[in-house]
Amino acid sequence: MSEYLQRVAKLEQDAEQRAALYSTGSQVVRAGPGSGKTYLLTTKIAKTLLEATVRFPQKVACVTFSRRLAADLTGELELLGVYDPTQVYVGTIHSFCIAEIIMPMTHLLARDKFPSPFRIASDEESYAAINTALSNQNIGPVPFDKRINNIKTNLDNYRKHCFVAATDSFAHTTYEANGFSKYRLSSINWSLFASDYQVALMSHDPPSLDFVQVEMLALWLAQNDSTLAMTLAAAYPWLFIDEYQDLSPLFHQLITSLLAAQQITVFAIGDPNQCIYEELQGSKPHFLSELAQQIECATGNKPITLQTNYRSTQNIIDIGSAVLGRSTGYKASHAEPGRCHVIFIDQAQREEAVRRALRRLVGESNTTSLISGQVAVLSPRRKVQERLWQALEQDTSCLIAIDEHPQYPQKTELSAWLLELARWYAGGQSYFHKLIPFWLQTNRSIYGACNERQQADLVENLFSVLYALRASDLTLNHWLSALAEGLHLDSLLEDYARLRPGDVMEWRALYYKVNSSAECSYSVQQFAQLNTKVFLTTLHSSKGLEFDAAILLGLDEIIDSDSIPELKSRLAYVAVTRARTHLYVFLSRADSPIAQQLRKQPEHLLKCWDYRNGNLERRTHLLS
């Protein structure tokens, strides 16, 4: 039986998943943690393609929040045997807006709206444009640190919420900012600030846009050009959207306007309880409900809620409800209880306690470990994560991976591609065909369209260089140098810097770092983070991941949001629900609200402990 038919058979055993799979027309699915969201979404896409609901030259589009999630969706579609770029588009919101909405319409855009060639500003260029815009309102320059990053976040959210596509302007001159911006920018005209910032980016040599402008431009085009909307719907009659609750207000407007015109069919899946980027990205948990209401009014299709959690044990599910502050009603698919512990500990002892917990969970070998899979350590902030990584890196009893290496940043597409090259070289789970698209795309963006012979030559050169390197055991600095020489990356990236300066700056920082004396012995395998048992990440970045065991640090250290009180609870809920069978919550404040809430839970759900001088002592529960 094919992978597709096996999945259909499994989905048919769950009433809600079966209803979503066989739904017709636009549909919203509420899918909590571990409910089989990705499994359902990709099988639904496969069903749409295999049953010829969409026929060539039409395609289906599947968009999501991040490159990592897009890569996961692509992998699932490959397993199903339906991933064909001529039939299905999978990517982030920004890549979809650029490739399918903006680029086909560049000939209609005025020069002050679109840079030629198309270019995304680096962080430094964005910060400089912010200071230029602030100077127009007699505000002095802000250093390029967390303060200007806070201003950029607030500026992005203002534009996402206040942009009016019909008039190509902003609706309000005031804005309720948070953090540093709340005090430094209390009296500015936000509409003027946003306009001047965008003018500064376009006036730069070379001119550029940022990613919020990409969404603004896509929305403006879709709402003001009926031909584009019809063309988009003709090319992509079905649009699948993952993690809808995390999408920006601009993309939400784009989808609802296309739906209102009855031009596309939308299958959207998400969970309002996991909306954790509200302050950072401007997303709103009620967007999914708004979309569901619009679809129900237009088609009669009510939203479907998946009720079963196939990941976590029931006590972990119940602890998730406790930190969220309300029952989710989800039920575990299996009866086995998990091991859940709350440990009260002084912060000074936390790293040693985590090390001991990891040794117990991972063990010295498979015969001594409590779990067979991976353990995650989740921290509230990057600085906590980095300190822990430095403390654990020298511990050879367990191999450590980190989602954002403190010394080797991997935020850009170029860095993500280099990481995949390293994994292929080191024999990890990476396939050569996945390395090709970015290589061809980069060369096309610099040198223009390539014919089939030229594309074949580029692919052959990439394979030849990588395969020749694979025969040798190189340190990271020698591997990067050989890679740069074989692929002529120096000249290529010099041209690429005109289009994606942030990508090239990150490459150069990596290249310089690994060639410093302290880092010369770092291996490609370490860089590729292969065969690791322990994964370090932040509470925010853990979303969409799952692990046999999760160690949560600092749930009582999450900073309260003045404007969004429930955000803290949602973030804690996301963190708790990453665990399958083992959950350890380390708290430093016994009087914190989350500590009080957890201590009210019955002992059959979790055990409470005090950690003092390397010893654990049972702590009594607070019975409500």
Coordinates of C-alpha atoms in Angstrom, one line a residue:
M1 CA 0.0 0.0 0.0
S2 CA 1.3 3.4 -0.9
E3 CA 2.3 6.0 1.7
Y4 CA -0.7 8.1 0.7
L5 CA -3.2 5.3 1.1
Q6 CA -1.7 4.4 4.5
R7 CA -2.2 7.9 5.7
V8 CA -5.7 8.2 4.4
A9 CA -6.5 4.9 6.2
K10 CA -5.1 6.4 9.5
L11 CA -6.9 9.7 9.1
E12 CA -10.2 7.9 8.5
Q13 CA -10.0 6.4 12.0
D14 CA -10.3 9.9 13.6
A15 CA -13.7 11.5 13.1
E16 CA -12.5 15.1 13.0
Q17 CA -9.5 14.4 10.7
R18 CA -11.7 12.4 8.4
A19 CA -14.2 15.3 8.2
A20 CA -11.3 17.7 7.4
L21 CA -9.8 15.4 4.8
Y22 CA -13.0 14.9 2.9
S23 CA -14.3 18.5 3.3
T24 CA -15.1 20.3 0.0
G25 CA -14.6 24.0 -0.5
S26 CA -12.8 26.4 1.8
Q27 CA -12.3 25.1 5.4
V28 CA -10.7 26.1 8.7
V29 CA -9.2 23.5 11.0
R30 CA -8.3 24.2 14.6
A31 CA -5.4 21.9 15.4
G32 CA -3.8 21.9 18.9
P33 CA -0.4 20.5 19.7
G34 CA 0.2 16.9 18.6
S35 CA -3.1 16.7 16.7
G36 CA -1.5 15.5 13.5
K37 CA -1.7 19.0 11.8
T38 CA 1.1 18.5 9.3
Y39 CA 0.1 14.9 8.6
L40 CA -3.5 16.1 7.8
L41 CA -2.4 19.1 5.8
T42 CA 0.0 17.3 3.5
T43 CA -2.3 14.4 3.0
K44 CA -5.1 16.9 2.0
I45 CA -2.7 18.5 -0.5
A46 CA -1.8 15.0 -1.9
K47 CA -5.5 14.2 -2.2
T48 CA -6.1 17.5 -4.1
L49 CA -3.3 16.7 -6.5
L50 CA -3.9 12.9 -7.0
E51 CA -7.6 13.3 -7.6
A52 CA -7.0 16.0 -10.1
T53 CA -9.0 18.6 -8.3
V54 CA -6.3 20.9 -9.6
R55 CA -4.9 20.2 -13.0
F56 CA -1.8 21.4 -14.9
P57 CA -1.0 24.2 -15.6
Q58 CA -2.7 25.2 -12.4
K59 CA -0.9 24.6 -9.1
V60 CA -1.7 24.4 -5.4
A61 CA 0.2 26.7 -3.0
C62 CA 1.1 25.9 0.6
V63 CA 2.4 28.8 2.6
T64 CA 3.6 28.9 6.2
F65 CA 5.4 31.1 8.7
S66 CA 9.1 30.1 8.4
R67 CA 11.6 28.4 6.1
R68 CA 12.0 25.5 8.6
L69 CA 8.3 24.8 8.5
A70 CA 8.3 25.0 4.7
A71 CA 11.1 22.5 4.6
D72 CA 9.2 20.1 6.9
L73 CA 6.1 20.4 4.6
T74 CA 8.2 19.8 1.5
G75 CA 9.7 16.7 3.1
E76 CA 6.3 15.3 3.9
L77 CA 5.0 15.9 0.4
E78 CA 8.1 14.1 -0.9
L79 CA 7.3 11.1 1.3
L80 CA 3.8 11.1 -0.2
G81 CA 5.3 11.1 -3.7
V82 CA 3.5 14.3 -4.8
Y83 CA 6.1 17.0 -4.5
D84 CA 6.6 18.4 -8.0
P85 CA 7.4 22.2 -8.3
T86 CA 5.4 22.3 -11.5
Q87 CA 2.3 21.2 -9.5
V88 CA 2.8 22.6 -6.0
Y89 CA 4.4 25.6 -4.5
V90 CA 5.7 25.4 -0.9
G91 CA 7.3 28.4 0.8
T92 CA 7.1 31.2 3.3
I93 CA 4.6 34.0 3.0
H94 CA 7.3 36.4 1.9
S95 CA 8.7 34.1 -0.8
F96 CA 5.1 33.6 -2.1
C97 CA 4.4 37.3 -2.2
I98 CA 7.6 38.0 -4.0
A99 CA 7.6 35.2 -6.5
E100 CA 3.9 35.0 -7.4
I101 CA 2.4 38.5 -6.8
I102 CA 5.1 41.1 -7.0
M103 CA 7.6 39.9 -9.6
P104 CA 5.0 39.2 -12.3
M105 CA 3.8 42.8 -11.9
T106 CA 7.1 44.8 -11.7
H107 CA 6.4 46.4 -15.1
L108 CA 3.4 48.1 -13.6
L109 CA 5.2 49.5 -10.6
A110 CA 6.5 53.0 -10.3
R111 CA 10.3 53.3 -9.6
D112 CA 9.6 54.7 -6.1
K113 CA 7.7 51.6 -5.2
F114 CA 10.0 48.8 -6.3
P115 CA 13.8 48.6 -6.5
S116 CA 15.5 47.4 -9.6
P117 CA 17.0 44.9 -9.2
F118 CA 14.9 43.6 -6.5
R119 CA 16.7 43.8 -3.2
I120 CA 16.0 43.2 0.5
A121 CA 17.7 45.6 2.9
S122 CA 20.2 44.3 5.5
D123 CA 19.5 44.9 9.2
E124 CA 22.2 47.7 9.2
E125 CA 20.6 49.4 6.3
S126 CA 17.2 49.2 8.0
Y127 CA 18.6 50.7 11.2
A128 CA 20.2 53.5 9.3
A129 CA 16.9 54.3 7.6
I130 CA 15.2 54.4 11.0
N131 CA 17.7 57.0 12.2
T132 CA 17.2 59.0 9.0
A133 CA 13.4 59.0 9.6
L134 CA 13.8 59.9 13.2
S135 CA 16.0 62.8 12.4
N136 CA 13.2 64.3 10.3
Q137 CA 11.3 64.6 13.6
N138 CA 14.3 66.0 15.5
I139 CA 15.1 62.7 17.4
G140 CA 18.8 61.9 17.7
P141 CA 20.3 58.7 16.4
V142 CA 19.8 55.4 18.3
P143 CA 22.7 53.0 18.6
F144 CA 22.5 49.7 16.6
D145 CA 21.6 47.5 19.6
K146 CA 18.5 46.1 21.2
R147 CA 17.0 49.6 21.5
I148 CA 16.9 50.2 17.7
N149 CA 15.8 46.5 17.3
N150 CA 12.8 47.4 19.6
I151 CA 12.0 50.4 17.5
K152 CA 12.1 48.3 14.3
T153 CA 9.7 45.7 15.8
N154 CA 7.3 48.5 16.8
L155 CA 7.6 50.2 13.4
D156 CA 6.9 46.8 11.6
N157 CA 3.8 46.2 13.7
Y158 CA 2.5 49.7 13.2
R159 CA 2.8 49.3 9.4
K160 CA 1.2 45.8 9.5
H161 CA -1.8 47.1 11.5
C162 CA -2.3 50.6 10.1
F163 CA -1.5 50.2 6.4
V164 CA -4.5 51.0 4.2
A165 CA -4.1 49.5 0.7
A166 CA -6.9 51.4 -0.9
T167 CA -5.2 54.7 -0.3
D168 CA -1.6 53.5 0.0
S169 CA -1.2 55.3 3.3
F170 CA -1.4 54.7 7.1
A171 CA -4.6 55.0 9.1
H172 CA -3.3 56.6 12.3
T173 CA -0.6 59.0 13.3
T174 CA -0.4 57.6 16.9
Y175 CA 0.6 54.1 18.0
E176 CA 0.8 52.3 21.4
A177 CA 4.4 51.1 21.3
N178 CA 6.1 48.9 23.9
G179 CA 9.5 48.6 25.4
F180 CA 12.1 51.3 24.7
S181 CA 9.9 52.8 21.9
K182 CA 7.1 53.6 24.4
Y183 CA 9.2 56.2 26.0
R184 CA 11.7 57.4 23.3
L185 CA 9.0 57.8 20.6
S186 CA 6.0 58.8 22.7
S187 CA 5.4 62.1 20.8
I188 CA 6.3 61.2 17.2
N189 CA 4.0 61.1 14.2
W190 CA 4.0 57.4 13.3
S191 CA 2.6 57.8 9.9
L192 CA 5.3 60.2 8.9
F193 CA 7.9 58.0 10.6
A194 CA 6.8 55.0 8.6
S195 CA 6.7 56.9 5.3
D196 CA 10.1 58.6 5.8
Y197 CA 11.7 55.2 6.7
Q198 CA 10.5 53.6 3.5
V199 CA 11.6 56.6 1.5
A200 CA 15.1 56.3 3.1
L201 CA 15.3 52.7 2.1
M202 CA 14.4 53.5 -1.5
S203 CA 16.7 56.4 -1.6
H204 CA 19.7 54.3 -0.5
D205 CA 22.2 53.3 -3.1
P206 CA 21.3 50.7 -4.1
P207 CA 17.5 51.0 -3.1
S208 CA 15.8 48.2 -1.2
L209 CA 12.7 47.1 0.6
D210 CA 12.2 45.3 3.8
F211 CA 9.9 42.3 4.4
V212 CA 7.0 44.3 5.7
Q213 CA 7.0 46.4 2.5
V214 CA 6.9 43.1 0.6
E215 CA 3.6 42.2 2.3
M216 CA 2.3 45.8 1.9
L217 CA 3.1 45.8 -1.8
A218 CA 1.5 42.4 -2.4
L219 CA -1.7 43.5 -0.6
W220 CA -1.8 46.8 -2.5
L221 CA -1.4 45.0 -5.9
A222 CA -4.1 42.4 -5.0
Q223 CA -6.6 44.9 -3.9
N224 CA -6.0 47.5 -6.6
D225 CA -5.6 45.4 -9.6
S226 CA -8.5 43.1 -10.4
T227 CA -6.5 41.4 -13.2
L228 CA -3.8 40.3 -10.7
A229 CA -6.3 38.8 -8.3
M230 CA -8.0 36.9 -11.2
T231 CA -4.6 35.8 -12.5
L232 CA -3.4 34.6 -9.1
A233 CA -6.7 32.7 -8.6
A234 CA -6.4 31.1 -12.0
A235 CA -2.8 30.0 -11.3
Y236 CA -3.5 28.9 -7.7
P237 CA -7.1 27.9 -7.3
W238 CA -6.3 26.2 -4.0
L239 CA -4.3 27.8 -1.2
F240 CA -3.2 25.8 1.9
I241 CA -2.1 27.9 4.9
D242 CA -0.2 26.4 7.8
E243 CA 0.0 28.1 11.3
Y244 CA -2.6 30.7 10.3
Q245 CA -2.6 32.3 13.8
D246 CA 1.0 33.4 13.2
L247 CA 0.5 35.2 10.0
S248 CA 0.6 39.0 9.8
P249 CA -2.4 41.3 9.5
L250 CA -1.4 42.2 6.0
F251 CA -1.5 38.6 4.7
H252 CA -4.7 38.0 6.6
Q253 CA -6.2 41.0 4.7
L254 CA -4.9 39.5 1.5
I255 CA -6.6 36.1 2.1
T256 CA -9.9 37.6 3.3
S257 CA -10.1 39.9 0.2
L258 CA -9.5 37.1 -2.2
L259 CA -12.1 35.0 -0.4
A260 CA -14.6 37.8 -0.5
A261 CA -14.2 37.9 -4.3
Q262 CA -14.8 34.1 -4.3
Q263 CA -11.7 33.6 -6.3
I264 CA -9.8 31.0 -4.4
T265 CA -10.4 28.0 -2.2
V266 CA -8.6 28.2 1.2
F267 CA -7.7 25.4 3.6
A268 CA -6.3 27.0 6.7
I269 CA -5.0 25.2 9.8
G270 CA -3.9 26.7 13.1
D271 CA -4.4 27.1 16.8
P272 CA -5.2 30.4 18.6
N273 CA -3.8 29.1 21.8
Q274 CA -0.4 28.9 20.1
C275 CA -0.3 32.5 18.9
I276 CA 3.0 33.6 20.5
Y277 CA 4.3 36.1 18.0
E278 CA 1.7 38.8 18.7
E279 CA 4.2 41.4 20.0
L280 CA 7.1 40.3 17.7
Q281 CA 5.2 39.9 14.4
G282 CA 1.8 41.5 14.9
S283 CA -0.1 38.3 14.5
K284 CA -3.5 37.9 16.3
P285 CA -5.2 34.8 17.7
H286 CA -8.6 36.0 16.5
F287 CA -7.6 36.0 12.8
L288 CA -8.3 32.2 12.5
S289 CA -11.8 32.8 14.0
E290 CA -12.5 35.7 11.6
L291 CA -11.5 33.5 8.6
A292 CA -13.7 30.7 9.9
Q293 CA -16.7 33.0 10.2
Q294 CA -16.2 34.4 6.7
I295 CA -15.9 30.9 5.3
E296 CA -19.0 29.7 7.2
C297 CA -21.0 32.6 5.9
A298 CA -20.0 32.0 2.3
T299 CA -20.1 28.2 2.1
G300 CA -21.8 26.9 5.3
N301 CA -18.6 25.0 6.2
K302 CA -18.2 25.2 10.0
P303 CA -14.7 25.1 11.5
I304 CA -13.4 21.6 12.5
T305 CA -11.5 21.1 15.8
L306 CA -9.2 18.2 16.1
Q307 CA -9.7 16.6 19.5
T308 CA -7.0 14.0 19.9
N309 CA -3.4 14.6 20.8
Y310 CA -1.2 11.9 19.3
R311 CA 2.0 13.3 20.8
S312 CA 1.8 13.8 24.6
T313 CA 0.6 11.8 27.5
Q314 CA -2.6 12.9 29.2
N315 CA -0.8 14.4 32.2
I316 CA 1.4 16.6 30.0
I317 CA -1.8 17.7 28.2
D318 CA -3.4 18.5 31.5
I319 CA -0.4 20.5 32.7
G320 CA -0.5 22.4 29.4
S321 CA -4.1 23.3 30.2
A322 CA -3.1 24.4 33.7
V323 CA -0.4 26.9 32.5
L324 CA -2.8 28.1 29.8
G325 CA -5.4 28.8 32.4
R326 CA -8.3 26.9 30.8
S327 CA -9.1 23.4 29.7
T328 CA -8.3 22.6 26.0
G329 CA -10.4 19.4 26.1
Y330 CA -7.8 17.4 24.2
K331 CA -7.4 13.7 24.9
A332 CA -4.3 11.6 24.5
S333 CA -4.4 8.8 22.0
H334 CA -2.7 6.4 24.4
A335 CA -3.1 5.7 28.1
E336 CA 0.5 5.5 29.3
P337 CA 1.3 8.2 31.9
G338 CA 4.2 10.5 31.4
R339 CA 6.9 11.6 34.0
C340 CA 6.4 15.2 35.0
H341 CA 8.4 17.1 37.6
V342 CA 8.5 20.7 38.8
I343 CA 11.8 21.5 40.4
F344 CA 12.3 24.7 42.4
I345 CA 16.0 25.7 42.2
D346 CA 18.2 28.7 42.7
Q347 CA 19.4 30.1 39.3
A348 CA 23.1 29.7 40.3
Q349 CA 22.6 25.9 40.5
R350 CA 20.5 25.6 37.4
E351 CA 23.2 24.6 34.9
E352 CA 24.5 21.8 37.1
A353 CA 21.0 20.5 37.7
V354 CA 20.3 20.5 33.9
R355 CA 23.6 18.6 33.3
R356 CA 22.5 16.0 35.9
A357 CA 19.1 15.7 34.4
L358 CA 20.5 15.3 30.9
R359 CA 22.9 12.6 32.0
R360 CA 20.0 10.7 33.5
L361 CA 17.7 11.1 30.5
V362 CA 20.3 10.5 27.8
G363 CA 22.7 8.1 29.8
E364 CA 26.1 7.0 28.8
S365 CA 24.6 4.5 26.3
N366 CA 21.3 3.3 24.9
T367 CA 21.1 0.8 27.7
T368 CA 21.3 3.4 30.4
S369 CA 19.2 6.2 29.0
L370 CA 15.6 6.8 30.0
I371 CA 14.6 7.8 26.5
S372 CA 15.6 6.8 23.0
G373 CA 14.9 10.1 21.2
Q374 CA 16.0 13.7 21.6
V375 CA 15.9 15.9 24.7
A376 CA 15.2 19.6 24.3
V377 CA 16.2 22.3 26.8
L378 CA 14.0 25.4 26.3
S379 CA 15.1 28.8 27.6
P380 CA 13.2 32.1 27.8
R381 CA 16.0 34.2 26.3
R382 CA 19.0 33.7 23.9
K383 CA 21.5 34.7 26.6
V384 CA 20.3 32.0 29.0
Q385 CA 20.5 29.5 26.1
E386 CA 24.1 30.6 25.2
R387 CA 25.3 30.3 28.8
L388 CA 23.9 26.9 29.0
W389 CA 25.5 25.9 25.7
Q390 CA 28.9 27.0 26.8
A391 CA 28.4 25.1 30.1
L392 CA 27.4 21.9 28.3
E393 CA 29.5 22.0 25.1
Q394 CA 32.5 20.4 26.8
D395 CA 30.4 17.6 28.3
T396 CA 31.2 14.7 26.0
S397 CA 28.6 12.4 27.6
C398 CA 25.9 13.9 25.3
L399 CA 26.1 15.6 21.9
I400 CA 24.7 19.1 21.9
A401 CA 22.9 21.0 19.1
I402 CA 21.7 24.5 19.2
D403 CA 19.0 26.1 17.0
E404 CA 20.9 29.4 16.7
H405 CA 24.6 29.0 17.2
P406 CA 26.0 32.0 19.2
Q407 CA 29.2 32.0 17.1
Y408 CA 27.8 30.9 13.8
P409 CA 24.5 32.7 13.0
Q410 CA 22.2 30.9 10.6
K411 CA 19.4 33.4 10.0
T412 CA 19.6 33.9 6.2
E413 CA 18.8 31.7 3.2
L414 CA 22.4 31.5 2.3
S415 CA 23.4 30.3 5.8
A416 CA 20.6 27.7 5.7
W417 CA 21.9 26.4 2.4
L418 CA 25.5 26.2 3.7
L419 CA 24.1 24.2 6.6
E420 CA 22.4 21.7 4.2
L421 CA 25.7 21.5 2.2
A422 CA 27.5 20.6 5.5
R423 CA 24.9 17.9 6.4
W424 CA 25.2 16.3 2.9
Y425 CA 29.0 16.4 3.1
A426 CA 28.9 14.8 6.6
G427 CA 26.5 12.1 5.6
G428 CA 23.5 13.5 7.4
Q429 CA 19.8 13.3 6.3
S430 CA 20.1 15.7 3.4
Y431 CA 19.6 14.9 -0.2
F432 CA 21.5 16.5 -3.1
H433 CA 18.4 17.5 -5.0
K434 CA 17.4 19.8 -2.1
L435 CA 20.7 21.7 -2.6
I436 CA 20.0 22.5 -6.2
P437 CA 17.1 25.1 -6.2
F438 CA 18.9 27.7 -4.1
W439 CA 22.1 27.3 -6.2
L440 CA 20.2 27.8 -9.4
Q441 CA 18.1 30.6 -8.0
T442 CA 21.2 32.5 -6.8
N443 CA 22.9 32.2 -10.1
R444 CA 19.8 33.3 -12.0
S445 CA 19.2 36.3 -9.7
I446 CA 22.8 37.5 -10.6
Y447 CA 23.4 36.5 -14.2
G448 CA 19.8 36.2 -15.5
A449 CA 17.9 33.3 -17.0
C450 CA 19.7 30.1 -17.7
N451 CA 18.9 27.6 -20.5
E452 CA 18.7 23.9 -19.7
R453 CA 22.4 23.3 -20.7
Q454 CA 23.6 26.1 -18.4
Q455 CA 21.5 24.8 -15.5
A456 CA 22.9 21.3 -16.1
D457 CA 26.4 22.6 -16.0
L458 CA 25.8 24.5 -12.7
V459 CA 24.3 21.4 -11.1
E460 CA 27.2 19.2 -12.4
N461 CA 29.7 21.7 -11.0
L462 CA 28.0 21.8 -7.6
F463 CA 27.9 18.0 -7.4
S464 CA 31.6 17.6 -8.5
V465 CA 32.9 20.0 -5.9
L466 CA 30.8 18.6 -3.1
Y467 CA 31.6 15.0 -4.0
A468 CA 35.3 15.6 -4.2
L469 CA 35.3 17.2 -0.8
R470 CA 33.3 14.3 0.6
A471 CA 36.3 12.1 0.1
S472 CA 38.3 14.0 2.6
D473 CA 38.0 14.7 6.4
L474 CA 38.3 18.4 6.7
T475 CA 38.0 20.9 9.5
L476 CA 35.3 23.5 9.0
N477 CA 37.7 26.3 7.9
H478 CA 39.4 24.1 5.3
W479 CA 36.0 22.8 4.0
L480 CA 34.6 26.4 3.6
S481 CA 37.8 27.5 1.9
A482 CA 37.7 24.6 -0.5
L483 CA 34.0 25.1 -1.1
A484 CA 34.5 28.8 -1.9
E485 CA 37.3 28.1 -4.3
G486 CA 35.5 25.2 -6.1
L487 CA 32.2 27.1 -6.5
H488 CA 33.9 30.5 -7.1
L489 CA 31.9 31.9 -4.2
D490 CA 34.0 35.0 -3.7
S491 CA 33.1 36.5 -7.1
L492 CA 29.5 35.1 -6.9
L493 CA 28.8 36.6 -3.5
E494 CA 30.3 39.9 -4.4
D495 CA 27.6 40.3 -7.0
Y496 CA 25.0 38.7 -4.7
A497 CA 25.7 41.3 -2.0
R498 CA 24.0 43.9 -4.2
L499 CA 20.7 41.9 -3.9
R500 CA 20.9 40.3 -0.5
P501 CA 23.5 42.1 1.6
G502 CA 22.4 40.6 4.9
D503 CA 23.1 37.0 3.6
V504 CA 26.6 37.9 2.4
M505 CA 27.5 39.8 5.6
E506 CA 26.5 36.6 7.6
W507 CA 28.7 34.4 5.3
R508 CA 31.7 36.7 5.7
A509 CA 31.2 36.7 9.5
L510 CA 31.1 32.9 9.5
Y511 CA 34.2 32.7 7.2
Y512 CA 36.2 35.1 9.4
K513 CA 35.1 33.3 12.6
V514 CA 36.1 29.8 11.6
N515 CA 39.5 31.0 10.3
S516 CA 40.3 32.6 13.6
S517 CA 42.9 30.6 15.7
A518 CA 40.5 29.5 18.3
E519 CA 38.0 27.9 15.9
C520 CA 40.4 26.2 13.4
S521 CA 39.7 22.8 14.9
Y522 CA 35.9 23.0 14.6
S523 CA 34.6 20.1 12.4
V524 CA 32.0 20.1 9.7
Q525 CA 30.1 17.5 11.7
Q526 CA 29.9 19.8 14.6
F527 CA 28.7 22.6 12.4
A528 CA 26.1 20.3 10.8
Q529 CA 25.0 19.2 14.3
L530 CA 24.6 15.6 13.4
N531 CA 23.8 12.7 15.7
T532 CA 22.9 15.0 18.6
K533 CA 20.9 13.9 21.6
V534 CA 20.3 17.2 23.2
F535 CA 18.8 20.3 21.4
L536 CA 19.0 23.8 22.9
T537 CA 16.4 26.3 21.8
T538 CA 14.2 29.1 23.1
L539 CA 10.6 29.0 24.1
H540 CA 9.6 30.9 21.0
S541 CA 11.7 28.8 18.6
S542 CA 10.5 25.5 20.0
K543 CA 7.1 26.0 18.3
G544 CA 6.4 23.3 15.8
L545 CA 8.9 20.9 17.3
E546 CA 8.5 17.8 19.5
F547 CA 10.8 15.8 21.7
D548 CA 10.7 12.7 23.9
A549 CA 11.7 14.9 26.8
A550 CA 11.6 18.6 27.4
I551 CA 13.4 20.6 30.2
L552 CA 11.9 24.0 30.5
L553 CA 13.9 26.8 32.1
G554 CA 12.5 30.1 33.3
L555 CA 8.8 29.9 32.7
D556 CA 8.5 32.2 35.7
E557 CA 11.0 34.6 34.1
I558 CA 8.9 35.3 31.0
I559 CA 8.4 39.1 30.8
D560 CA 4.8 40.2 31.2
S561 CA 3.2 42.0 28.3
D562 CA 1.3 45.1 29.3
S563 CA -0.9 45.1 26.2
I564 CA -1.4 41.3 25.9
P565 CA -1.7 39.7 29.4
E566 CA -2.4 36.2 28.1
L567 CA 0.7 36.1 25.9
K568 CA 2.8 34.7 28.7
S569 CA 0.4 31.8 29.3
R570 CA 0.3 30.9 25.6
L571 CA 4.1 30.8 25.5
A572 CA 4.2 28.5 28.5
Y573 CA 1.6 26.3 26.9
V574 CA 3.6 26.0 23.7
A575 CA 6.7 25.0 25.7
V576 CA 5.0 22.4 27.9
T577 CA 3.3 20.7 24.9
R578 CA 6.6 20.0 23.1
A579 CA 7.2 17.0 25.4
R580 CA 6.0 13.5 24.5
T581 CA 6.6 11.5 27.7
H582 CA 9.1 13.4 30.0
L583 CA 8.7 16.9 31.3
Y584 CA 10.9 18.8 33.7
V585 CA 10.0 22.4 34.7
F586 CA 12.7 24.3 36.5
L587 CA 11.4 27.4 38.4
S588 CA 13.3 29.8 40.6
R589 CA 10.4 31.7 42.2
A590 CA 8.0 29.6 44.3
D591 CA 5.7 32.6 44.6
S592 CA 5.3 33.2 40.9
P593 CA 1.8 32.7 39.4
I594 CA 2.9 29.8 37.3
A595 CA 4.5 28.1 40.3
Q596 CA 1.3 28.5 42.3
Q597 CA -0.8 27.1 39.4
L598 CA 1.4 24.1 39.0
R599 CA 1.6 23.3 42.7
K600 CA -2.2 23.1 42.7
Q601 CA -2.2 20.2 40.4
P602 CA -2.7 16.7 41.9
E603 CA 0.4 14.5 42.5
H604 CA -0.7 12.0 39.9
L605 CA -0.1 14.6 37.3
L606 CA 3.3 15.9 38.4
K607 CA 5.8 15.8 41.3
C608 CA 7.2 18.9 43.0
W609 CA 10.7 19.1 44.3
D610 CA 13.2 21.4 45.9
Y611 CA 16.8 21.2 44.6
R612 CA 19.3 22.1 47.3
N613 CA 23.1 21.5 47.1
G614 CA 22.7 18.7 44.6
N615 CA 19.9 16.9 46.4
L616 CA 16.2 16.7 45.6
E617 CA 13.6 17.1 48.4
R618 CA 9.8 16.6 47.9
R619 CA 7.7 19.7 48.1
T620 CA 4.1 19.6 49.2
H621 CA 1.4 20.5 46.7
L622 CA -1.2 23.3 47.2
L623 CA -4.6 21.8 47.0
S624 CA -7.2 24.1 45.5

